[in-house]
Backbone as CSV, one residue per row, in Angstrom:
resi,resn,N_x,N_y,N_z,CA_x,CA_y,CA_z,C_x,C_y,C_z
1,GLN,88.572,176.213,-20.260,89.531,177.044,-19.568,90.291,176.211,-18.535
2,VAL,91.612,176.195,-18.673,92.495,175.453,-17.787,93.579,176.390,-17.283
3,GLN,93.927,176.240,-16.016,95.008,177.006,-15.425,96.059,176.055,-14.863
4,LEU,97.320,176.387,-15.098,98.446,175.637,-14.567,99.301,176.574,-13.732
5,VAL,99.573,176.186,-12.503,100.370,176.986,-11.582,101.599,176.189,-11.197
6,GLU,102.770,176.761,-11.445,104.031,176.088,-11.203,104.716,176.666,-9.980
7,SER,105.553,175.840,-9.363,106.310,176.260,-8.193,107.550,175.396,-8.071
8,GLY,108.479,175.822,-7.242,109.644,175.026,-6.919,110.955,175.494,-7.510
9,GLY,110.932,176.482,-8.388,112.167,176.978,-8.956,112.984,177.755,-7.940
10,GLY,114.238,178.003,-8.293,115.108,178.749,-7.412,116.551,178.661,-7.830
11,LEU,117.414,179.114,-6.941,118.859,179.111,-7.153,119.481,177.985,-6.341
12,VAL,120.251,177.121,-7.008,120.902,175.998,-6.341,122.334,175.868,-6.836
13,GLN,123.119,175.133,-6.076,124.490,174.834,-6.458,124.541,173.636,-7.397
14,ALA,125.531,173.600,-8.250,125.712,172.468,-9.138,125.867,171.174,-8.343
15,GLY,125.260,170.109,-8.859,125.350,168.804,-8.241,124.214,168.442,-7.315
16,VAL,123.364,169.392,-6.970,122.258,169.129,-6.059,120.977,168.899,-6.846
17,SER,119.867,168.744,-6.131,118.590,168.385,-6.723,117.548,169.467,-6.484
18,LEU,116.523,169.446,-7.330,115.408,170.371,-7.219,114.160,169.679,-7.752
19,ARG,113.022,169.952,-7.131,111.763,169.373,-7.583,110.768,170.479,-7.907
20,LEU,110.270,170.473,-9.129,109.266,171.417,-9.575,107.887,170.784,-9.501
21,ALA,106.870,171.603,-9.245,105.491,171.150,-9.182,104.637,171.912,-10.183
22,CYS,103.606,171.251,-10.662,102.647,171.832,-11.595,101.256,171.441,-11.137
23,LEU,100.467,172.419,-10.708,99.119,172.187,-10.218,98.123,172.660,-11.266
24,ALA,97.235,171.774,-11.690,96.256,172.075,-12.730,94.865,172.241,-12.136
25,SER,94.066,173.101,-12.768,92.675,173.288,-12.379,91.859,173.640,-13.614
26,GLY,90.548,173.446,-13.521,89.649,173.876,-14.574,89.271,172.825,-15.598
27,SER,89.777,171.607,-15.470,89.463,170.545,-16.407,89.755,169.203,-15.757
28,THR,89.533,168.144,-16.506,89.824,166.800,-16.023,91.288,166.488,-16.298
29,PHE,92.089,166.564,-15.254,93.536,166.446,-15.384,93.951,165.138,-16.036
30,SER,93.288,164.056,-15.664,93.679,162.740,-16.147,93.444,162.540,-17.634
31,ASN,92.744,163.447,-18.292,92.508,163.342,-19.728,93.726,163.711,-20.560
32,TYR,94.746,164.291,-19.956,95.857,164.881,-20.696,97.186,164.226,-20.361
33,PHE,98.110,164.314,-21.304,99.516,164.117,-21.017,100.066,165.403,-20.394
34,VAL,101.069,165.270,-19.541,101.756,166.418,-18.956,103.182,166.447,-19.472
35,ALA,103.562,167.564,-20.073,104.896,167.737,-20.622,105.631,168.843,-19.881
36,TRP,106.952,168.762,-19.901,107.818,169.805,-19.359,108.720,170.334,-20.473
37,PHE,108.892,171.656,-20.479,109.764,172.349,-21.413,110.712,173.239,-20.631
38,ARG,111.781,173.658,-21.285,112.687,174.633,-20.692,113.219,175.557,-21.778
39,GLN,113.552,176.775,-21.369,114.106,177.757,-22.286,115.215,178.522,-21.580
40,ALA,116.431,178.337,-22.065,117.579,179.052,-21.544,117.679,180.417,-22.221
41,PRO,118.339,181.378,-21.571,118.477,182.707,-22.187,119.132,182.631,-23.556
42,GLY,118.508,183.267,-24.540,119.053,183.307,-25.879,118.877,182.042,-26.688
43,LYS,118.154,181.062,-26.154,117.960,179.803,-26.849,116.476,179.520,-27.036
44,ALA,116.177,178.639,-27.975,114.799,178.245,-28.231,114.272,177.359,-27.109
45,ARG,112.968,177.362,-26.956,112.342,176.485,-25.983,112.554,175.027,-26.376
46,GLN,112.864,174.200,-25.393,113.235,172.818,-25.628,112.284,171.889,-24.887
47,PHE,111.756,170.909,-25.571,110.980,169.856,-24.942,111.894,169.004,-24.076
48,VAL,111.476,168.722,-22.844,112.275,167.953,-21.899,111.769,166.530,-21.756
49,GLY,110.473,166.370,-21.576,109.881,165.054,-21.423,108.404,165.173,-21.136
50,ARG,107.731,164.018,-21.062,106.308,164.029,-20.754,105.890,162.701,-20.160
51,ILE,104.736,162.726,-19.504,104.158,161.543,-18.897,102.735,161.395,-19.397
52,ALA,102.334,160.178,-19.685,101.031,159.894,-20.254,99.950,159.853,-19.180
53,SER,98.716,159.714,-19.634,97.588,159.633,-18.709,97.501,158.291,-18.000
54,GLY,97.967,157.233,-18.666,97.844,155.890,-18.148,99.122,155.350,-17.553
55,ALA,99.410,154.106,-17.851,100.493,153.379,-17.199,101.816,153.412,-17.952
56,GLU,101.875,154.065,-19.095,103.117,154.114,-19.863,104.217,154.822,-19.075
57,SER,105.456,154.410,-19.308,106.590,155.073,-18.689,106.788,156.452,-19.298
58,PRO,107.286,157.413,-18.518,107.551,158.732,-19.086,108.599,158.682,-20.184
59,TYR,108.560,159.670,-21.050,109.527,159.817,-22.126,110.391,161.035,-21.850
60,TYR,111.723,160.904,-22.085,112.665,161.988,-21.857,113.597,162.133,-23.049
61,ILE,114.053,163.360,-23.277,115.115,163.543,-24.249,116.418,163.003,-23.667
62,ASP,117.366,162.687,-24.554,118.606,162.069,-24.111,119.380,162.944,-23.130
63,ALA,119.290,164.250,-23.276,120.084,165.152,-22.449,119.751,165.062,-20.969
64,VAL,118.552,164.601,-20.620,118.149,164.562,-19.216,117.898,163.152,-18.702
65,LYS,118.043,162.150,-19.532,117.833,160.774,-19.089,118.812,160.406,-17.988
66,GLY,118.285,159.783,-16.956,119.103,159.407,-15.817,119.187,160.455,-14.733
67,GLY,118.824,161.691,-15.049,118.871,162.756,-14.068,117.520,163.345,-13.718
68,PHE,116.617,163.402,-14.676,115.291,163.982,-14.478,114.238,162.885,-14.422
69,THR,113.206,163.091,-13.592,112.097,162.158,-13.465,110.785,162.928,-13.438
70,ILE,109.848,162.529,-14.282,108.515,163.128,-14.318,107.533,162.177,-13.644
71,SER,106.649,162.729,-12.816,105.621,161.945,-12.158,104.323,162.739,-12.143
72,ARG,103.227,162.062,-11.803,101.941,162.745,-11.696,101.070,162.059,-10.663
73,ASP,100.152,162.831,-10.095,99.173,162.327,-9.144,97.823,162.882,-9.577
74,ASN,97.023,162.057,-10.222,95.741,162.528,-10.742,94.747,162.867,-9.633
75,ALA,94.926,162.295,-8.449,94.030,162.608,-7.340,94.157,164.052,-6.888
76,THR,95.336,164.641,-7.053,95.575,166.023,-6.658,95.795,166.948,-7.839
77,ASN,95.649,166.458,-9.060,95.853,167.256,-10.272,97.239,167.890,-10.303
78,THR,98.227,167.119,-9.921,99.581,167.633,-9.769,100.574,166.776,-10.540
79,ALA,101.537,167.433,-11.171,102.669,166.766,-11.789,103.955,167.348,-11.222
80,HIS,105.025,166.564,-11.262,106.317,166.998,-10.739,107.418,166.699,-11.729
81,LEU,108.454,167.502,-11.647,109.698,167.254,-12.362,110.818,167.234,-11.331
82,GLN,111.349,166.045,-11.072,112.474,165.878,-10.164,113.762,165.988,-10.967
83,MET,114.630,166.902,-10.580,115.873,167.159,-11.292,117.042,166.893,-10.355
84,ASN,117.852,165.903,-10.700,119.012,165.529,-9.901,120.294,165.860,-10.641
85,ARG,121.370,166.016,-9.886,122.697,166.293,-10.439,122.671,167.476,-11.405
86,LEU,122.098,168.559,-10.955,121.960,169.735,-11.799,123.317,170.345,-12.134
87,THR,123.414,170.890,-13.335,124.596,171.595,-13.803,124.183,172.973,-14.300
88,PRO,125.145,173.886,-14.488,124.788,175.192,-15.041,124.083,175.124,-16.387
89,ASP,124.314,174.070,-17.156,123.619,173.917,-18.433,122.125,173.689,-18.271
90,ASP,121.673,173.366,-17.069,120.252,173.186,-16.804,119.551,174.492,-16.454
91,THR,120.283,175.581,-16.359,119.682,176.877,-16.050,118.719,177.283,-17.159
92,ALA,117.462,177.550,-16.782,116.428,177.880,-17.760,115.139,178.208,-17.030
93,VAL,114.178,178.731,-17.775,112.802,178.821,-17.311,112.109,177.520,-17.676
94,TYR,111.569,176.843,-16.684,110.906,175.560,-16.881,109.394,175.751,-16.844
95,SER,108.699,175.182,-17.830,107.255,175.306,-17.949,106.619,173.934,-18.071
96,CYS,105.462,173.762,-17.453,104.666,172.562,-17.678,103.559,172.873,-18.670
97,ALA,103.016,171.831,-19.271,101.991,171.989,-20.287,101.132,170.742,-20.335
98,LEU,99.889,170.916,-20.744,98.989,169.796,-20.983,98.884,169.545,-22.477
99,GLN,98.902,168.271,-22.835,98.855,167.868,-24.224,97.703,166.902,-24.470
100,ARG,97.164,166.967,-25.657,96.223,165.948,-26.082,96.960,164.616,-26.155
101,PRO,96.387,163.535,-25.624,97.104,162.254,-25.636,97.610,161.859,-27.009
102,TYR,98.877,161.463,-27.056,99.544,160.957,-28.245,99.727,161.997,-29.343
103,SER,99.593,163.259,-29.003,99.948,164.313,-29.931,101.467,164.429,-30.017
104,GLY,101.940,165.286,-30.935,103.364,165.489,-31.055,103.974,166.085,-29.805
105,TYR,105.273,165.859,-29.610,105.945,166.307,-28.393,105.840,167.813,-28.181
106,ASN,105.787,168.576,-29.251,105.744,170.030,-29.159,104.364,170.615,-29.393
107,THR,103.334,169.799,-29.371,101.960,170.246,-29.546,101.310,170.381,-28.182
108,VAL,100.915,171.602,-27.825,100.475,171.934,-26.476,99.084,172.546,-26.505
109,LEU,98.249,172.134,-25.560,96.935,172.735,-25.381,96.961,173.883,-24.377
110,TYR,97.650,173.709,-23.253,97.685,174.700,-22.185,99.086,174.781,-21.613
111,TRP,99.506,176.020,-21.301,100.827,176.291,-20.743,100.742,176.796,-19.311
112,GLY,101.719,176.426,-18.519,101.946,177.084,-17.252,102.746,178.353,-17.444
113,GLN,102.924,179.107,-16.370,103.572,180.415,-16.456,105.088,180.330,-16.490
114,GLY,105.654,179.230,-16.084,107.090,179.061,-16.054,107.688,179.424,-14.707
115,THR,108.755,178.727,-14.338,109.473,179.007,-13.103,110.968,178.950,-13.378
116,GLN,111.700,179.896,-12.809,113.125,180.037,-13.094,113.939,179.057,-12.262
117,VAL,114.835,178.347,-12.923,115.816,177.482,-12.274,117.199,178.000,-12.638
118,THR,117.984,178.326,-11.635,119.335,178.823,-11.844,120.310,177.934,-11.087
119,VAL,121.306,177.420,-11.787,122.297,176.515,-11.212,123.654,177.192,-11.289
120,SER,124.263,177.413,-10.153,125.564,178.061,-10.095,126.674,177.020,-10.041
121,SER,127.830,177.370,-10.587,128.960,176.454,-10.621,129.801,176.562,-9.367
């Protein structure tokens, strides 16, 4: 049994930054990859990126490269998604998830509840 609690969503103006947090409990956090997903209204859920358990660099889809940064702190069982230069196209519900190491990008063991990010023009 694992629980993921997300925070940091909200309403922001286009061009500014926002940082989301994901706090995990109930298991050994460092055993997993941490992935971020987003789902805009009327659209399918989209994989955004993930960070491995070890020293590998995070992986991102092309749409967010250069603007989004994923990090983790295993001492506090916390992961973050730093989002810079936000646009209205980034408006979505953002969710964190734990993955078995080296599984497929869309293969998830545990989901967070999601947090709403709204970017106004």
